[in-house]
Coordinates of C-alpha atoms in Angstrom, one line a residue:
X1490 CA 0.1 0.0 0.0
X1491 CA 2.5 2.4 1.1
X1492 CA 4.4 1.4 -2.4
X1493 CA 1.4 2.2 -4.3
X1494 CA 1.2 5.7 -2.4
X1495 CA 4.3 7.1 -2.8
X1496 CA 4.2 5.9 -6.9
X1497 CA 1.3 7.9 -7.0
X1498 CA 2.8 11.0 -5.2
X1499 CA 6.0 10.9 -5.9
X1500 CA 6.9 14.7 -8.3
X1501 CA 3.6 15.9 -7.3
X1502 CA 3.5 19.2 -5.7
X1503 CA 2.0 20.0 -3.4
X1504 CA 0.9 17.2 -1.4
X1505 CA -1.8 16.7 1.7
X1506 CA -1.7 12.6 2.5
X1507 CA -4.0 11.2 5.4
X1508 CA -5.6 8.3 6.6
X1509 CA -5.6 5.5 9.2
X1510 CA -2.2 3.7 8.9
X1511 CA -2.6 1.9 12.4
X1512 CA 0.9 2.8 13.1
X1513 CA 2.8 4.1 16.3
X1514 CA 5.7 7.0 15.8
X1515 CA 7.3 9.3 18.4
X1516 CA 6.9 11.8 16.4
X1517 CA 3.0 12.2 16.7
X1518 CA 3.0 11.4 20.2
X1519 CA 2.7 7.6 20.4
X1520 CA 5.1 6.3 23.5
X1521 CA 7.3 4.3 20.8
X1522 CA 7.9 3.7 17.5
X1523 CA 6.7 0.3 15.9
X1524 CA 7.5 -1.3 12.8
X1525 CA 4.5 0.1 11.4
X1526 CA 5.5 3.6 12.2
X1527 CA 9.3 3.3 10.9
X1528 CA 7.2 2.0 7.4
X1529 CA 5.5 4.9 7.0
X1530 CA 8.3 7.4 7.9
X1531 CA 10.7 5.9 5.6
X1532 CA 8.1 5.7 2.8
X1533 CA 6.9 9.3 3.4
X1534 CA 10.5 10.5 3.9
X1535 CA 10.6 10.1 -0.5
X1536 CA 7.9 13.0 -0.5
X1537 CA 9.2 15.6 1.1
X1538 CA 6.2 16.4 3.6
X1539 CA 5.9 17.2 7.1
X1540 CA 3.5 16.3 9.8
X1541 CA 0.6 17.9 10.9
X1542 CA -1.2 16.3 13.6
X1543 CA -1.2 17.8 17.3
X1544 CA 0.7 15.6 19.0
X1545 CA -1.6 16.1 22.7
X1546 CA -4.4 14.7 20.9
X1547 CA -5.5 11.2 20.6
X1548 CA -7.6 10.1 17.3
X1549 CA -8.8 6.5 18.2
X1550 CA -11.1 6.0 21.4
X1551 CA -12.1 2.6 22.7
X1552 CA -12.7 1.0 25.7
X1553 CA -10.6 3.7 27.7
X1554 CA -7.9 3.2 25.3
X1555 CA -6.5 6.3 23.4
X1556 CA -3.9 6.1 21.0
X1557 CA -2.7 8.4 17.9
X1558 CA -3.1 6.1 14.6
X1559 CA -4.3 8.6 12.2
X1560 CA -1.7 10.6 10.8
X1561 CA -1.7 13.6 7.9
X1562 CA 0.7 15.1 6.1
X1563 CA 1.4 17.9 3.5
X1564 CA 4.2 19.9 1.8
X1565 CA 6.7 22.3 3.5
X1566 CA 4.9 25.2 1.8
X1567 CA 1.5 24.7 3.1
X1568 CA 2.7 23.6 6.4
X1569 CA 2.1 27.4 7.6
X1570 CA -0.9 28.0 6.6
X1571 CA -2.8 24.3 7.1
X1572 CA -4.9 24.3 10.2
X1573 CA -5.4 20.9 11.4
X1574 CA -7.7 19.4 14.6
X1575 CA -9.4 16.4 16.2
X1576 CA -13.4 17.2 17.0
X1577 CA -15.1 16.2 19.6
X1578 CA -18.3 15.4 17.8
X1579 CA -20.1 12.4 18.1
X1580 CA -19.7 9.5 15.4
X1581 CA -20.4 5.8 15.4
X1582 CA -16.6 4.9 14.8
X1583 CA -13.9 4.4 17.1
X1584 CA -12.3 7.1 15.4
X1585 CA -12.7 11.1 15.4
X1586 CA -13.4 13.4 13.4
X1587 CA -10.5 15.2 11.9
X1588 CA -11.1 18.2 9.9
X1589 CA -8.3 20.9 8.5
X1590 CA -7.9 23.8 6.4
X1591 CA -5.5 24.9 3.9
X1592 CA -4.8 28.7 3.9
X1593 CA -7.6 31.3 4.8
X1594 CA -10.8 31.5 3.1
X1595 CA -11.3 34.8 0.7
X1596 CA -14.5 36.2 2.4
X1597 CA -16.0 37.9 -0.7
X1598 CA -15.8 34.2 -2.6
X1599 CA -17.5 32.8 -0.2
X1600 CA -19.8 35.2 -0.3
X1601 CA -20.8 35.4 -3.5
X1602 CA -20.0 31.5 -4.8
X1603 CA -23.4 30.7 -3.9
X1604 CA -26.1 31.8 -5.7
X1605 CA -28.9 33.5 -2.8
X1606 CA -32.2 31.5 -3.7
X1607 CA -35.4 34.4 -3.7
X1608 CA -38.2 33.0 -1.4
X1609 CA -40.6 34.9 1.1
X1610 CA -42.9 33.5 3.9
X1611 CA -46.1 32.7 2.7
X1612 CA -47.6 32.9 5.8
X1613 CA -47.7 37.0 6.3
X1614 CA -49.0 36.7 2.7
X1615 CA -51.6 39.6 2.7
X1616 CA -54.2 39.2 -0.8
X1617 CA -55.2 42.6 -0.5
X1618 CA -52.2 44.6 0.2
X1619 CA -50.4 42.3 -2.6
X1620 CA -53.1 43.5 -5.0
X1621 CA -53.1 47.2 -4.4
X1622 CA -49.0 46.9 -4.2
X1623 CA -49.2 45.4 -8.2
X1624 CA -52.4 47.8 -8.9
X1625 CA -49.4 50.7 -10.1
X1626 CA -47.9 48.4 -12.6
X1627 CA -51.2 46.7 -14.4
X1628 CA -51.6 49.5 -16.3
X1629 CA -48.4 49.2 -18.9
X1630 CA -49.2 48.7 -22.4
X1631 CA -45.6 47.4 -23.3
X1632 CA -44.7 45.3 -20.5
X1633 CA -42.3 42.8 -21.3
X1634 CA -40.9 39.5 -19.6
X1635 CA -38.3 41.0 -17.5
X1636 CA -40.5 44.0 -16.3
X1637 CA -43.4 41.5 -15.4
X1638 CA -41.2 39.6 -13.2
X1639 CA -39.5 42.7 -11.5
X1640 CA -43.3 44.1 -11.0
X1641 CA -44.0 41.1 -9.1
X1642 CA -40.8 40.6 -7.4
X1643 CA -41.2 44.4 -5.9
X1644 CA -45.1 43.1 -4.9
X1645 CA -43.7 40.2 -2.7
X1646 CA -41.6 42.3 -0.9
X1647 CA -44.0 44.7 -0.2
X1648 CA -46.4 41.7 1.2
X1649 CA -43.9 39.1 2.8
X1650 CA -40.8 39.1 4.4
X1651 CA -38.0 37.7 2.3
X1652 CA -36.7 34.3 4.0
X1653 CA -33.3 34.8 5.2
X1654 CA -30.1 32.5 4.6
X1655 CA -28.4 31.0 8.3
X1656 CA -25.2 33.2 8.8
X1657 CA -22.7 30.2 9.3
X1658 CA -21.3 28.8 6.1
X1659 CA -22.0 25.3 6.9
X1660 CA -25.8 24.9 6.4
X1661 CA -27.4 22.1 8.3
X1662 CA -29.0 18.7 6.5
X1663 CA -32.7 19.1 5.4
X1664 CA -33.6 16.5 8.1
X1665 CA -32.0 18.1 11.2
X1666 CA -33.5 19.2 13.8
X1667 CA -33.1 20.4 17.6
X1668 CA -34.1 16.9 18.9
X1669 CA -31.6 15.0 17.0
X1670 CA -29.0 17.7 18.5
X1671 CA -30.1 16.9 21.8
X1672 CA -30.1 13.1 21.1
X1673 CA -26.0 13.2 19.9
X1674 CA -25.1 15.5 22.5
X1675 CA -26.6 12.4 25.3
X1676 CA -24.5 10.0 22.7
X1677 CA -21.0 12.0 23.1
X1678 CA -22.1 12.1 27.3
X1679 CA -22.5 8.6 27.2
X1680 CA -19.1 8.1 25.1
X1681 CA -17.2 10.7 27.4
X1682 CA -19.0 8.7 30.3
X1683 CA -17.3 5.0 29.1
X1684 CA -14.0 6.3 28.7
X1685 CA -13.5 7.2 31.6
X1686 CA -15.0 4.2 33.9
X1687 CA -12.0 2.6 35.6
X1688 CA -13.8 -0.8 37.3
X1689 CA -14.9 -3.4 34.7
X1690 CA -18.7 -3.7 36.3
X1691 CA -19.0 0.4 35.6
X1692 CA -17.6 0.2 32.0
X1693 CA -20.4 -2.6 31.3
X1694 CA -23.0 -0.5 32.8
X1695 CA -21.9 2.1 30.8
X1696 CA -21.0 0.4 27.5
X1697 CA -25.1 -1.0 27.7
X1698 CA -25.9 3.3 28.1
X1699 CA -23.7 3.8 25.2
X1700 CA -25.4 1.5 23.4
X1701 CA -28.5 2.2 23.6
X1702 CA -27.9 6.0 23.0
X1703 CA -26.6 5.1 20.0
X1704 CA -29.7 2.7 19.0
X1705 CA -31.7 6.0 19.8
X1706 CA -30.1 8.5 17.8
X1707 CA -29.6 6.0 14.8
X1708 CA -33.6 5.4 14.6
X1709 CA -34.5 9.1 15.3
X1710 CA -32.0 10.1 12.4
X1711 CA -33.6 7.6 10.2
X1712 CA -36.8 8.8 11.1
X1713 CA -36.5 12.1 10.5
X1714 CA -34.8 11.5 7.0
X1715 CA -38.3 9.6 5.9
X1716 CA -40.0 12.1 7.7
X1717 CA -38.3 15.5 5.6
X1718 CA -38.2 13.6 2.4
X1719 CA -42.0 13.1 2.4
X1720 CA -42.2 16.5 3.0
X1721 CA -39.9 17.7 0.5
X1722 CA -41.6 15.4 -2.1
X1723 CA -45.1 16.5 -1.6
X1724 CA -44.0 20.1 -1.6
X1725 CA -41.9 19.4 -4.8
X1726 CA -44.6 20.4 -7.2
X1727 CA -45.5 23.6 -5.5
X1728 CA -42.3 24.8 -5.2
X1729 CA -41.6 27.9 -7.0
X1730 CA -38.9 28.3 -9.7
X1731 CA -35.5 30.4 -9.9
X1732 CA -37.8 33.6 -9.5
X1733 CA -38.9 32.4 -6.2
X1734 CA -42.3 34.4 -6.9
X1735 CA -44.7 31.3 -4.9
X1736 CA -47.7 29.9 -6.8
X1737 CA -50.3 31.5 -4.6
X1738 CA -48.6 34.7 -5.7
X1739 CA -49.1 34.9 -9.2
X1740 CA -53.0 32.8 -9.1
X1741 CA -54.0 36.4 -6.9
X1742 CA -52.1 38.1 -9.7
X1743 CA -53.6 37.0 -12.5
X1744 CA -57.2 37.0 -11.0
X1745 CA -57.0 40.5 -10.2
X1746 CA -54.7 41.8 -13.6
X1747 CA -55.7 39.2 -16.6
X1748 CA -54.5 42.0 -19.0
X1749 CA -51.2 42.6 -17.6
X1750 CA -50.0 38.7 -18.1
X1751 CA -51.9 38.5 -21.4
X1752 CA -50.2 41.6 -23.1
X1753 CA -47.0 40.2 -22.2
X1754 CA -47.8 36.7 -23.2
X1755 CA -49.2 37.6 -26.3
X1756 CA -46.3 40.0 -27.5
X1757 CA -44.2 36.9 -26.9
X1758 CA -46.4 35.0 -29.5
X1759 CA -46.6 37.5 -31.7
X1760 CA -42.5 38.4 -31.8
X1761 CA -42.3 34.5 -31.9
X1762 CA -39.8 35.3 -28.8
X1763 CA -39.6 32.9 -25.7
X1764 CA -37.6 35.1 -23.1
X1765 CA -34.0 33.9 -21.8
X1766 CA -35.3 34.6 -18.1
X1767 CA -37.9 31.6 -18.0
X1768 CA -35.1 29.2 -19.6
X1769 CA -33.5 29.8 -16.4
X1770 CA -33.7 25.9 -14.4
X1771 CA -33.4 25.1 -10.9
X1772 CA -31.5 21.8 -10.2
X1773 CA -32.9 19.6 -7.7
X1774 CA -31.7 15.7 -7.4
X1775 CA -34.1 14.0 -5.2
X1776 CA -32.6 10.2 -4.3
X1777 CA -33.8 6.9 -5.8
X1778 CA -34.6 4.1 -2.9
X1779 CA -32.7 1.1 -3.0
X1780 CA -29.5 2.3 -5.0
X1781 CA -25.7 2.2 -3.5
X1782 CA -24.6 5.3 -1.8
X1783 CA -22.1 7.1 -4.3
X1784 CA -23.9 5.8 -7.7
X1785 CA -24.3 8.6 -9.9
X1786 CA -27.8 7.1 -10.4
X1787 CA -28.5 7.7 -7.0
X1788 CA -30.2 10.6 -8.2
X1789 CA -33.7 11.8 -9.9
X1790 CA -32.7 15.3 -11.4
X1791 CA -36.0 17.8 -11.0
X1792 CA -35.8 20.8 -12.7
X1793 CA -38.0 24.0 -11.0
X1794 CA -39.6 26.4 -13.7
X1795 CA -40.7 29.9 -13.2
X1796 CA -44.6 29.9 -13.3
X1797 CA -44.4 32.5 -15.7
X1798 CA -42.1 30.1 -18.2
X1799 CA -44.9 27.3 -17.5
X1800 CA -47.8 29.6 -18.2
X1801 CA -46.5 30.4 -21.7
X1802 CA -45.5 26.8 -22.3
X1803 CA -49.2 25.9 -22.0
X1804 CA -50.3 28.6 -24.3
X1805 CA -48.2 27.2 -26.4
X1806 CA -49.0 23.7 -26.1
X1807 CA -53.0 24.2 -26.6
X1808 CA -52.2 26.1 -29.7
X1809 CA -50.2 23.1 -31.3
X1810 CA -52.7 20.9 -30.0
X1811 CA -55.4 21.9 -32.2
X1812 CA -52.4 20.5 -35.0
X1813 CA -50.9 17.5 -33.3
X1814 CA -54.2 15.7 -32.4
X1815 CA -55.9 16.7 -35.4
X1816 CA -56.6 13.8 -38.3
X1817 CA -52.7 14.4 -40.1
X1818 CA -51.4 15.5 -36.8
X1819 CA -49.1 12.8 -34.7
X1820 CA -49.1 8.8 -35.3
X1821 CA -51.5 6.7 -32.9
X1822 CA -48.4 4.6 -31.7
X1823 CA -46.8 8.0 -30.0
X1824 CA -47.7 7.5 -26.4
X1825 CA -45.3 9.6 -24.5
X1826 CA -46.1 13.5 -24.0
X1827 CA -49.7 13.1 -24.8
X1828 CA -52.6 14.0 -23.1
X1829 CA -54.8 11.3 -22.1
X1830 CA -51.6 8.4 -22.8
X1831 CA -49.0 6.9 -20.6
X1832 CA -47.0 4.1 -20.8
X1833 CA -49.9 1.1 -19.4
X1834 CA -51.2 2.7 -23.4
X1835 CA -48.0 1.4 -25.1
X1836 CA -47.7 -1.7 -23.1
X1837 CA -51.3 -2.6 -23.5
X1838 CA -50.4 -2.5 -27.4
X1839 CA -47.3 -4.4 -27.3
X1840 CA -49.0 -6.9 -25.3
X1841 CA -52.1 -7.2 -27.9
X1842 CA -49.7 -7.3 -30.7
X1843 CA -47.9 -10.4 -29.0
X1844 CA -50.9 -12.4 -28.5
X1845 CA -52.3 -11.7 -31.9
X1846 CA -49.3 -13.2 -32.9
X1847 CA -49.3 -15.9 -31.2
X1848 CA -52.5 -17.1 -32.3
X1849 CA -51.4 -17.9 -35.8
X1850 CA -50.6 -20.8 -36.5
X1851 CA -49.5 -21.9 -40.2
X1852 CA -49.3 -18.2 -41.7
X1853 CA -49.8 -14.9 -40.9
X1854 CA -48.5 -13.0 -37.9
X1855 CA -46.6 -16.1 -36.6
X1856 CA -43.6 -13.4 -35.1
X1857 CA -43.6 -11.1 -32.6
X1858 CA -40.0 -8.6 -31.6
X1859 CA -39.7 -6.7 -29.0
X1860 CA -36.7 -4.2 -29.0
X1861 CA -36.1 -1.5 -25.6
X1862 CA -33.7 0.7 -25.6
X1863 CA -32.7 2.8 -22.6
X1864 CA -31.1 5.6 -23.2
X1865 CA -28.5 7.3 -20.3
X1866 CA -26.8 10.3 -21.1
X1867 CA -22.9 10.1 -19.6
X1868 CA -20.0 13.1 -18.5
X1869 CA -17.2 12.7 -21.2

């Protein structure tokens, strides 16, 4: 393993490498240097790297025993800028979490690296106030798509406060809550009590307490993931697009000022122009059940579009359907993306064709072939 590691890294600069080498050496705080430690130091000497560990903090803890067997090395050019620490947060492993950063983050880049999602607090939505805020913009005769979106945004800002992103850089996962915080703190407390136990009887008692605390946290995390995903999935059909304008707001605006929207949509059709602003999509990855972790096929991509874009899509579809569903329109064998047709209709057609072919004994259509194509796009 060391030969492969050094073979891959030799000649590369700069380098950061680390792992659970299960090796002892006085260089990183062990009582002595064993054979594994000597081999590791000898192998990494060819890479000209320096140790990044803090010698006073153990990285492995079990049954009251502690040791430093997880080590990190980096190039000398990075040594002065690296910040390496062992975290005390709870894990299901006997190894502690190790976090390190290299250099200092650029606050401007960190702030602008992620696009701020525009959302409002719908619980504060006032229908009458929204209509009055939108009224001054409803008399525009040549309103375009950008101006319409801007008018709706200003009316939303007048009616509702915006949702504020958390100030911490690391956003919590969608399924985490205060109850899980308390259970994790309980696990940390039980683990510390177990590690500090002296007698055998006390250690076994606290081991049992730790096992119960771990099981409770694991069960609560699983249940929270399930419940949160169901809520996320149910809200997916009502989720707004990149403009953040909620469905309820758009519905009230169309009901109050239909001419305002009619003008914009008719201009788009007359000019044969689809606004670029409405072509922007928001990608949401929905996990598929039963897939192994790390598999790219684990997620189902869902693209959220602005509701104004969907409104224009519906208008275009209604006008095209007169021709596509007419006498000289699409073939009857086209099932996808058509109203009143589904995959079940296609499967039924295949089954009926196969049944007809199997009934002909000596002549006629005695054979039936089925060809299926599974198209999957892959990155180059």
